[in-house]
CSV table of C-alpha atoms and ligand atoms in Angstrom, one decimal:
chain,number,residue,atom,x,y,z
A,275,MET,CA,100.0,89.2,124.3
A,276,SER,CA,102.8,88.5,121.9
A,277,ASP,CA,103.1,90.3,118.5
A,278,PRO,CA,101.8,87.3,116.4
A,279,GLU,CA,98.9,86.9,118.8
A,280,ILE,CA,98.0,90.5,118.4
A,281,HIS,CA,98.0,90.2,114.7
A,282,HIS,CA,95.8,87.0,114.7
A,283,ARG,CA,93.3,88.4,117.2
A,284,ALA,CA,93.0,91.7,115.4
A,285,VAL,CA,92.3,90.0,112.0
A,286,GLU,CA,89.9,87.5,113.5
A,287,SER,CA,88.0,90.3,115.3
A,288,LEU,CA,87.9,92.6,112.4
A,289,LEU,CA,86.6,90.0,109.9
A,290,GLU,CA,84.0,88.8,112.4
A,291,TRP,CA,82.8,92.3,113.1
A,292,PHE,CA,82.8,93.3,109.4
A,293,ASP,CA,80.7,90.2,108.6
A,294,SER,CA,78.1,91.0,111.3
A,295,ARG,CA,77.4,94.5,110.2
A,296,ASN,CA,75.9,96.1,107.2
A,297,ARG,CA,77.1,99.7,107.0
A,298,ASP,CA,75.5,101.7,104.3
A,299,VAL,CA,78.6,102.6,102.4
A,300,PRO,CA,77.7,103.6,98.8
A,301,SER,CA,79.4,100.8,96.9
A,302,ARG,CA,79.2,98.2,99.7
A,303,GLY,CA,78.1,94.8,98.4
A,304,SER,CA,78.9,95.8,94.8
A,305,GLU,CA,81.5,93.9,92.9
A,306,ASP,CA,81.5,96.4,90.0
A,307,PRO,CA,85.1,98.0,89.9
A,308,TYR,CA,83.6,101.1,88.3
A,309,ALA,CA,81.1,101.6,91.1
A,310,ILE,CA,83.8,101.0,93.7
A,311,LEU,CA,86.1,103.5,91.9
A,312,VAL,CA,83.4,106.2,91.9
A,313,ALA,CA,82.6,105.6,95.6
A,314,GLU,CA,86.3,105.7,96.6
A,315,ILE,CA,87.0,108.9,94.7
A,316,MET,CA,83.9,110.6,96.1
A,317,ALA,CA,84.7,109.5,99.6
A,318,GLN,CA,88.2,111.1,99.6
A,319,GLN,CA,88.1,113.9,102.2
A,320,THR,CA,84.3,113.7,102.3
A,321,ARG,CA,81.8,112.2,104.8
A,322,ILE,CA,79.9,109.0,103.7
A,323,ALA,CA,76.6,110.6,104.5
A,324,THR,CA,77.4,113.5,102.1
A,325,VAL,CA,78.6,111.1,99.4
A,326,ARG,CA,75.5,108.8,99.4
A,327,PRO,CA,73.1,110.9,97.3
A,328,TYR,CA,75.8,112.1,94.9
A,329,PHE,CA,76.9,108.5,94.3
A,330,ARG,CA,73.4,107.3,93.5
A,331,LYS,CA,72.8,110.2,91.1
A,332,PHE,CA,76.2,109.9,89.5
A,333,LEU,CA,75.7,106.2,88.7
A,334,GLU,CA,72.2,107.0,87.3
A,335,LEU,CA,73.7,109.6,85.0
A,336,PHE,CA,76.8,107.6,84.1
A,337,PRO,CA,76.1,103.9,84.8
A,338,THR,CA,79.3,102.6,83.1
A,339,VAL,CA,82.8,103.6,82.6
A,340,GLU,CA,82.0,104.1,78.9
A,341,ALA,CA,79.1,106.4,79.7
A,342,LEU,CA,81.3,108.5,81.8
A,343,ALA,CA,84.1,108.6,79.2
A,344,ASP,CA,81.5,109.8,76.6
A,345,ALA,CA,80.0,112.5,78.8
A,346,GLU,CA,81.0,116.2,78.5
A,347,ILE,CA,83.1,117.4,81.4
A,348,ASP,CA,80.5,120.1,82.1
A,349,GLN,CA,77.9,117.4,82.7
A,350,VAL,CA,80.3,115.6,85.1
A,351,LEU,CA,81.0,118.7,87.0
A,352,LYS,CA,77.3,119.5,87.3
A,353,ALA,CA,76.7,116.1,88.8
A,354,TRP,CA,79.6,116.8,91.2
A,355,GLU,CA,78.5,120.3,92.1
A,356,GLY,CA,78.5,120.8,95.9
A,357,LEU,CA,80.7,117.8,96.6
A,358,GLY,CA,83.9,119.9,96.5
A,359,TYR,CA,87.5,119.1,95.4
A,360,TYR,CA,86.5,119.4,91.8
A,361,ALA,CA,89.8,118.1,90.5
A,362,ARG,CA,88.5,114.7,91.6
A,363,ALA,CA,85.7,114.9,89.1
A,364,GLU,CA,88.0,116.0,86.3
A,365,ASN,CA,90.5,113.2,87.1
A,366,LEU,CA,87.7,110.6,87.3
A,367,HIS,CA,86.5,111.7,83.8
A,368,LYS,CA,90.0,111.5,82.4
A,369,THR,CA,90.5,108.1,84.1
A,370,ALA,CA,87.3,106.8,82.4
A,371,GLU,CA,88.6,108.0,79.0
A,372,LEU,CA,91.9,106.2,79.6
A,373,VAL,CA,90.2,103.0,80.8
A,374,VAL,CA,88.3,103.0,77.6
A,375,SER,CA,91.2,103.9,75.3
A,376,ARG,CA,94.0,102.0,77.0
A,377,HIS,CA,92.3,99.1,78.8
A,378,GLN,CA,89.4,98.3,76.5
A,379,GLY,CA,86.9,99.5,79.1
A,380,SER,CA,88.1,97.3,82.0
A,381,ILE,CA,89.5,98.9,85.0
A,382,PRO,CA,92.9,97.4,85.6
A,383,SER,CA,93.4,95.1,88.7
A,384,ASP,CA,97.1,95.8,89.1
A,385,VAL,CA,98.2,98.5,91.6
A,386,GLU,CA,100.8,100.0,89.3
A,387,ALA,CA,98.4,100.3,86.4
A,388,LEU,CA,95.8,101.8,88.7
A,389,ARG,CA,98.3,104.3,90.0
A,390,ALA,CA,99.1,105.4,86.5
A,391,LEU,CA,95.5,106.7,86.1
A,392,PRO,CA,94.7,110.4,87.0
A,393,GLY,CA,93.7,111.0,90.6
A,394,ILE,CA,94.4,107.5,91.8
A,395,GLY,CA,96.9,107.5,94.6
A,396,PRO,CA,98.3,104.7,96.8
A,397,TYR,CA,95.2,104.6,99.0
A,398,THR,CA,92.6,104.4,96.2
A,399,ALA,CA,94.7,101.9,94.2
A,400,GLY,CA,95.0,99.7,97.3
A,401,ALA,CA,91.3,100.0,98.1
A,402,LEU,CA,90.3,99.1,94.5
A,403,ALA,CA,92.8,96.3,94.1
A,404,SER,CA,91.7,94.7,97.4
A,405,ILE,CA,88.0,95.3,97.3
A,406,ALA,CA,87.3,94.8,93.6
A,407,PHE,CA,90.0,92.4,92.7
A,408,GLY,CA,90.8,90.5,96.0
A,409,GLN,CA,94.5,91.4,96.1
A,410,PRO,CA,96.3,91.7,99.4
A,411,GLU,CA,97.2,95.4,99.0
A,412,PRO,CA,97.0,97.8,101.9
A,413,ALA,CA,94.7,100.9,101.7
A,414,LEU,CA,96.2,103.5,104.0
A,415,ASP,CA,94.5,106.8,104.7
A,416,GLY,CA,94.3,109.0,107.8
A,417,ASN,CA,91.7,106.7,109.4
A,418,THR,CA,93.4,103.4,108.8
A,419,ARG,CA,96.8,104.8,109.8
A,420,ARG,CA,95.4,106.0,113.1
A,421,VAL,CA,93.8,102.6,113.8
A,422,LEU,CA,97.1,100.8,113.1
A,423,ALA,CA,99.2,103.3,115.1
A,424,ARG,CA,96.9,102.7,118.1
A,425,LEU,CA,96.5,98.9,117.6
A,426,PHE,CA,100.3,98.6,117.7
A,427,ASP,CA,100.9,101.6,120.0
A,428,LEU,CA,103.2,103.4,117.6
A,429,GLU,CA,104.1,106.9,118.6
A,430,LYS,CA,105.5,108.5,115.5
A,431,PRO,CA,105.2,105.8,112.9
A,432,LYS,CA,106.8,106.3,109.5
A,433,ALA,CA,104.7,105.5,106.4
A,434,ARG,CA,106.8,102.3,105.8
A,435,ASP,CA,106.1,101.1,109.4
A,436,LEU,CA,102.3,101.4,108.9
A,437,GLU,CA,102.4,99.8,105.4
A,438,ASN,CA,104.4,96.9,106.9
A,439,ALA,CA,101.8,96.6,109.8
A,440,ALA,CA,99.0,96.5,107.3
A,441,ARG,CA,100.7,93.9,105.1
A,442,GLU,CA,101.3,91.7,108.1
A,443,LEU,CA,97.6,91.8,108.9
A,444,LEU,CA,96.7,91.0,105.2
A,445,ALA,CA,99.2,88.1,105.1
A,446,ILE,CA,97.3,86.4,108.0
A,447,SER,CA,94.0,86.3,105.9
A,448,PRO,CA,95.1,86.5,102.3
A,449,HIS,CA,91.6,85.5,101.0
A,450,HIS,CA,89.8,88.5,102.5
A,451,PRO,CA,91.8,91.6,101.8
A,452,GLY,CA,88.8,93.7,100.7
A,453,ALA,CA,86.9,92.8,103.9
A,454,LEU,CA,89.9,93.4,106.1
A,455,ASN,CA,90.7,96.8,104.5
A,456,GLN,CA,87.1,97.9,104.7
A,457,ALA,CA,86.8,96.8,108.4
A,458,LEU,CA,89.9,98.9,109.2
A,459,MET,CA,88.4,101.9,107.2
A,460,ASP,CA,85.1,101.5,109.1
A,461,VAL,CA,86.7,101.2,112.5
A,462,GLY,CA,88.7,104.4,111.7
A,463,SER,CA,85.8,106.4,110.4
A,464,THR,CA,83.1,105.4,113.0
A,465,ILE,CA,84.8,104.1,116.2
A,466,CYS,CA,88.5,104.9,116.5
A,467,LEU,CA,87.9,108.6,116.0
A,468,PRO,CA,90.8,111.1,116.5
A,469,ARG,CA,89.5,112.7,119.7
A,470,HIS,CA,86.7,110.5,121.1
A,471,PRO,CA,87.4,106.8,120.2
A,472,SER,CA,84.7,104.4,121.5
A,473,CYS,CA,87.0,101.7,122.7
A,474,GLU,CA,84.2,99.8,124.5
A,475,GLN,CA,82.5,99.2,121.1
A,476,CYS,CA,85.6,98.5,119.1
A,477,PRO,CA,86.3,95.0,117.7
A,478,LEU,CA,90.0,95.7,118.4
A,479,ASN,CA,89.4,96.4,122.1
A,480,ASP,CA,91.1,93.2,123.2
A,481,PRO,CA,94.3,93.2,121.1
A,482,CYS,CA,94.7,97.0,121.1
A,483,LEU,CA,98.0,97.9,122.7
A,484,ALA,CA,97.4,101.7,123.0
A,485,ARG,CA,94.1,100.9,124.9
A,486,ALA,CA,96.0,98.5,127.2
A,487,ARG,CA,98.8,101.0,127.9
A,488,ASN,CA,96.5,104.0,128.2
A,489,THR,CA,98.2,105.9,125.4
A,490,VAL,CA,95.2,106.2,123.0
A,491,ALA,CA,95.0,110.0,123.2
A,492,ASP,CA,98.7,110.3,122.1
A,493,ARG,CA,98.7,107.8,119.3
A,494,PRO,CA,99.7,108.8,116.8
A,495,ALA,CA,101.4,111.8,118.3
A,496,PRO,CA,99.3,114.8,117.1
A,497,LYS,CA,100.9,117.2,114.6
A,498,PRO,CA,100.2,120.9,115.2
A,499,LEU,CA,97.9,122.3,112.5
A,500,PRO,CA,99.1,125.4,110.7
A,501,PRO,CA,96.8,128.4,111.1
A,502,LYS,CA,94.4,129.2,108.2
A,503,PRO,CA,95.2,132.6,106.7
A,504,ASP,CA,92.4,135.0,105.9
A,505,ARG,CA,92.2,136.1,102.2
A,506,HIS,CA,90.0,138.8,100.7
A,507,ALA,CA,88.7,139.0,97.1
A,508,ALA,CA,86.2,141.0,95.1
A,509,ALA,CA,84.1,139.6,92.2
A,510,ALA,CA,82.1,141.4,89.6
A,511,VAL,CA,78.6,140.3,88.3
A,512,ILE,CA,78.9,142.0,84.9
A,513,ARG,CA,75.7,142.7,83.0
A,514,LYS,CA,75.4,143.4,79.3
A,515,ASP,CA,71.7,143.9,78.7
A,516,GLU,CA,70.1,140.7,79.9
A,517,LEU,CA,73.3,138.7,80.0
A,518,LEU,CA,75.9,138.0,82.7
A,519,PHE,CA,79.6,137.5,82.0
A,520,LEU,CA,81.1,134.2,83.3
A,521,TRP,CA,84.5,132.7,83.1
A,522,LYS,CA,85.6,129.1,83.5
A,523,ARG,CA,88.1,128.4,86.2
A,524,PRO,CA,91.2,126.7,84.9
A,525,SER,CA,91.2,122.9,85.0
A,526,GLY,CA,93.2,121.3,87.8
A,527,GLY,CA,93.3,124.5,89.9
A,528,LEU,CA,91.1,125.4,92.9
A,529,LEU,CA,87.4,124.7,91.9
A,530,GLY,CA,88.8,123.9,88.5
A,531,GLY,CA,86.3,123.6,85.6
A,532,LEU,CA,83.5,125.4,87.4
A,533,TRP,CA,81.9,128.6,86.1
A,534,ASP,CA,82.4,131.7,88.1
A,535,PHE,CA,82.2,135.5,88.2
A,536,PRO,CA,85.5,137.2,87.5
A,537,HIS,CA,87.3,138.1,90.7
A,538,VAL,CA,90.5,139.7,92.0
A,539,ALA,CA,92.5,139.3,95.2
A,540,ILE,CA,92.4,142.5,97.3
A,541,GLU,CA,93.9,143.6,100.6
A,542,ASN,CA,91.2,146.1,101.5
A,543,PRO,CA,87.5,146.1,100.5
A,544,LYS,CA,87.9,149.8,99.6
A,545,GLU,CA,90.1,148.8,96.7
A,546,ALA,CA,87.4,146.5,95.2
A,547,ALA,CA,86.0,148.7,92.4
A,548,ALA,CA,89.3,150.0,91.1
A,549,ALA,CA,91.0,146.5,91.3
A,550,LEU,CA,88.1,144.8,89.5
A,551,GLU,CA,88.0,147.4,86.7
A,552,ALA,CA,91.8,147.2,86.1
A,553,THR,CA,92.0,143.4,86.3
A,554,ILE,CA,89.0,142.7,84.1
A,555,LYS,CA,90.3,145.1,81.5
A,556,SER,CA,93.8,143.5,81.5
A,557,GLU,CA,92.7,139.8,81.7
A,558,TRP,CA,89.5,139.7,79.7
A,559,GLY,CA,89.7,142.9,77.6
A,560,LEU,CA,86.4,144.2,79.0
A,561,SER,CA,85.7,147.8,80.1
A,562,ILE,CA,83.3,147.8,83.0
A,563,SER,CA,82.0,150.2,85.6
A,564,VAL,CA,81.6,148.7,89.1
A,565,GLY,CA,78.5,149.5,91.1
A,566,LYS,CA,77.2,148.7,94.6
A,567,LYS,CA,78.0,145.6,96.6
A,568,LEU,CA,75.5,142.8,96.2
A,569,GLN,CA,76.7,140.3,98.8
A,570,SER,CA,79.5,139.5,101.1
A,571,VAL,CA,80.3,135.7,101.3
A,572,ARG,CA,82.6,133.9,103.7
A,573,HIS,CA,83.9,130.5,102.7
A,574,VAL,CA,86.4,128.2,104.4
A,575,PHE,CA,88.7,126.2,102.1
A,576,SER,CA,91.1,123.5,103.3
A,577,HIS,CA,94.1,125.9,103.5
A,578,PHE,CA,92.6,129.4,103.9
A,579,ARG,CA,89.4,131.4,104.7
A,580,LEU,CA,88.0,133.6,102.0
A,581,GLN,CA,86.0,136.8,102.4
A,582,LEU,CA,84.4,137.5,99.0
A,583,GLU,CA,82.7,140.8,98.1
A,584,LEU,CA,80.4,140.5,95.2
A,585,HIS,CA,79.7,143.7,93.3
A,586,GLU,CA,77.3,144.5,90.5
A,587,ALA,CA,79.0,145.9,87.3
A,588,ARG,CA,78.0,147.2,83.9
A,589,TRP,CA,79.7,146.2,80.6
A,590,GLU,CA,80.9,149.3,78.8
A,591,GLY,CA,82.8,147.8,75.9
A,592,GLY,CA,85.4,145.3,74.7
A,593,ALA,CA,85.3,141.5,74.1
A,594,PRO,CA,87.4,138.7,75.7
A,595,GLN,CA,90.0,136.9,73.6
A,596,HIS,CA,90.0,133.3,74.8
A,597,GLU,CA,87.3,131.3,73.0
A,598,ASP,CA,86.4,128.5,75.4
A,599,LEU,CA,87.0,130.1,78.8
A,600,TRP,CA,84.0,132.5,79.1
A,601,GLN,CA,80.4,133.0,78.1
A,602,TRP,CA,77.6,135.6,78.3
A,603,ALA,CA,74.9,133.6,80.1
A,604,ARG,CA,71.2,134.3,80.5
A,605,ILE,CA,70.1,134.4,84.1
A,606,GLU,CA,67.6,131.6,83.6
A,607,ASP,CA,70.4,129.3,82.4
A,608,LEU,CA,72.5,129.8,85.6
A,609,PRO,CA,71.0,126.9,87.5
A,610,ASN,CA,72.1,124.5,84.8
A,611,LEU,CA,75.8,125.5,85.1
A,612,ALA,CA,78.2,124.2,87.8
A,613,PHE,CA,79.3,127.0,90.2
A,614,PRO,CA,81.4,127.1,93.4
A,615,VAL,CA,79.1,126.6,96.4
A,616,ALA,CA,80.0,130.0,97.7
A,617,GLN,CA,78.1,131.6,94.7
A,618,HIS,CA,74.9,129.6,95.2
A,619,PRO,CA,73.2,132.2,97.4
A,620,LEU,CA,73.9,134.9,94.8
A,621,ILE,CA,72.7,132.7,91.9
A,622,SER,CA,69.4,132.0,93.9
A,623,ASP,CA,69.0,135.7,94.4
A,624,LEU,CA,69.6,136.5,90.8
A,625,VAL,CA,67.2,133.8,89.5
A,626,GLY,CA,64.6,134.7,92.2
A,627,THR,CA,64.7,138.4,91.3
A,628,ARG,CA,64.3,137.5,87.7
A,629,ARG,CA,61.2,135.3,88.4
A,630,SER,CA,59.5,137.7,90.8
B,974,SF4,S1,90.4,99.9,121.1
B,974,SF4,FE1,90.2,102.1,121.0
B,974,SF4,S2,92.1,103.0,120.4
B,974,SF4,FE2,92.2,100.8,120.0
B,974,SF4,S3,91.6,100.6,117.9
B,974,SF4,FE3,89.7,100.4,119.0
B,974,SF4,S4,88.9,102.5,119.3
B,974,SF4,FE4,91.0,102.7,118.5
């Protein structure tokens, strides 16, 4: 099969296959650029099945870009709680504000204008431009790159090679860029899986060069994963009468914008009490005495594993300086605040103990 033949067969098969199926992707069938934007941001690094209930709830709470722009960031983070990668929620909120202030409430259709919005990279800009606005722009993420590398049997393709391959496919069917991109995304996320591709069920089975040459397992050539380091930290659940001390994690950082118990990185669990007392004094100006361990939580982040020791602590004196970055919260109010998922078992215990 010659190159142009491969391209034509691939596009024909993908569009036919996409037309015949009805995958329950959150925004599928919607032409509302705002709904498509929310779905695309939520789906970054997250499985579709996980996204679905969040997407529905989010659009109920913030049905328009104006409603999202008007919302408090704490409400947005609460609706995002548990979905992870919280910088996405902060960026989506900022994007809504900019769409209202700069673009009169209409999400721009142009890729460059989309990429100028917070949290919108080349993939999301391409997905939005093609799906919501019918523009022949590629949407390349890990899934679509893998499909293209296998379809054209490219061993170590550069970003430019894959973009060119995607543009060549889009040029064959300029009237269906959204359907073509979504078909590639769906093949990548459901059929052409990294380790166990289901070539027999794949619409690209016939034109796929890697399948024909028996190189599927090596396309693209796998990159060795760096090992995840182990980190240790201790956190203090500081009580002052019936109140607990919480701080707000800095916007844009890991779990940014969420409420949390103050913590400190440690090398050895035996250092926990002394390290917490010293750090909480120097960073927040609070004198505390650290008591027994309440819980030990293990959490895996994208780049490291964390072992977190949570200790009870008593406030002895002092007051924090920064106005907006902390609060003394009542235990019954904890379920209304957005916390990292690693703290949910502790929050349940604290609230449960309070009720019993
Ligand atoms: S035929 Fe196999 S390797 Fe080729 S695109 Fe389909 S699932 Fe991937």
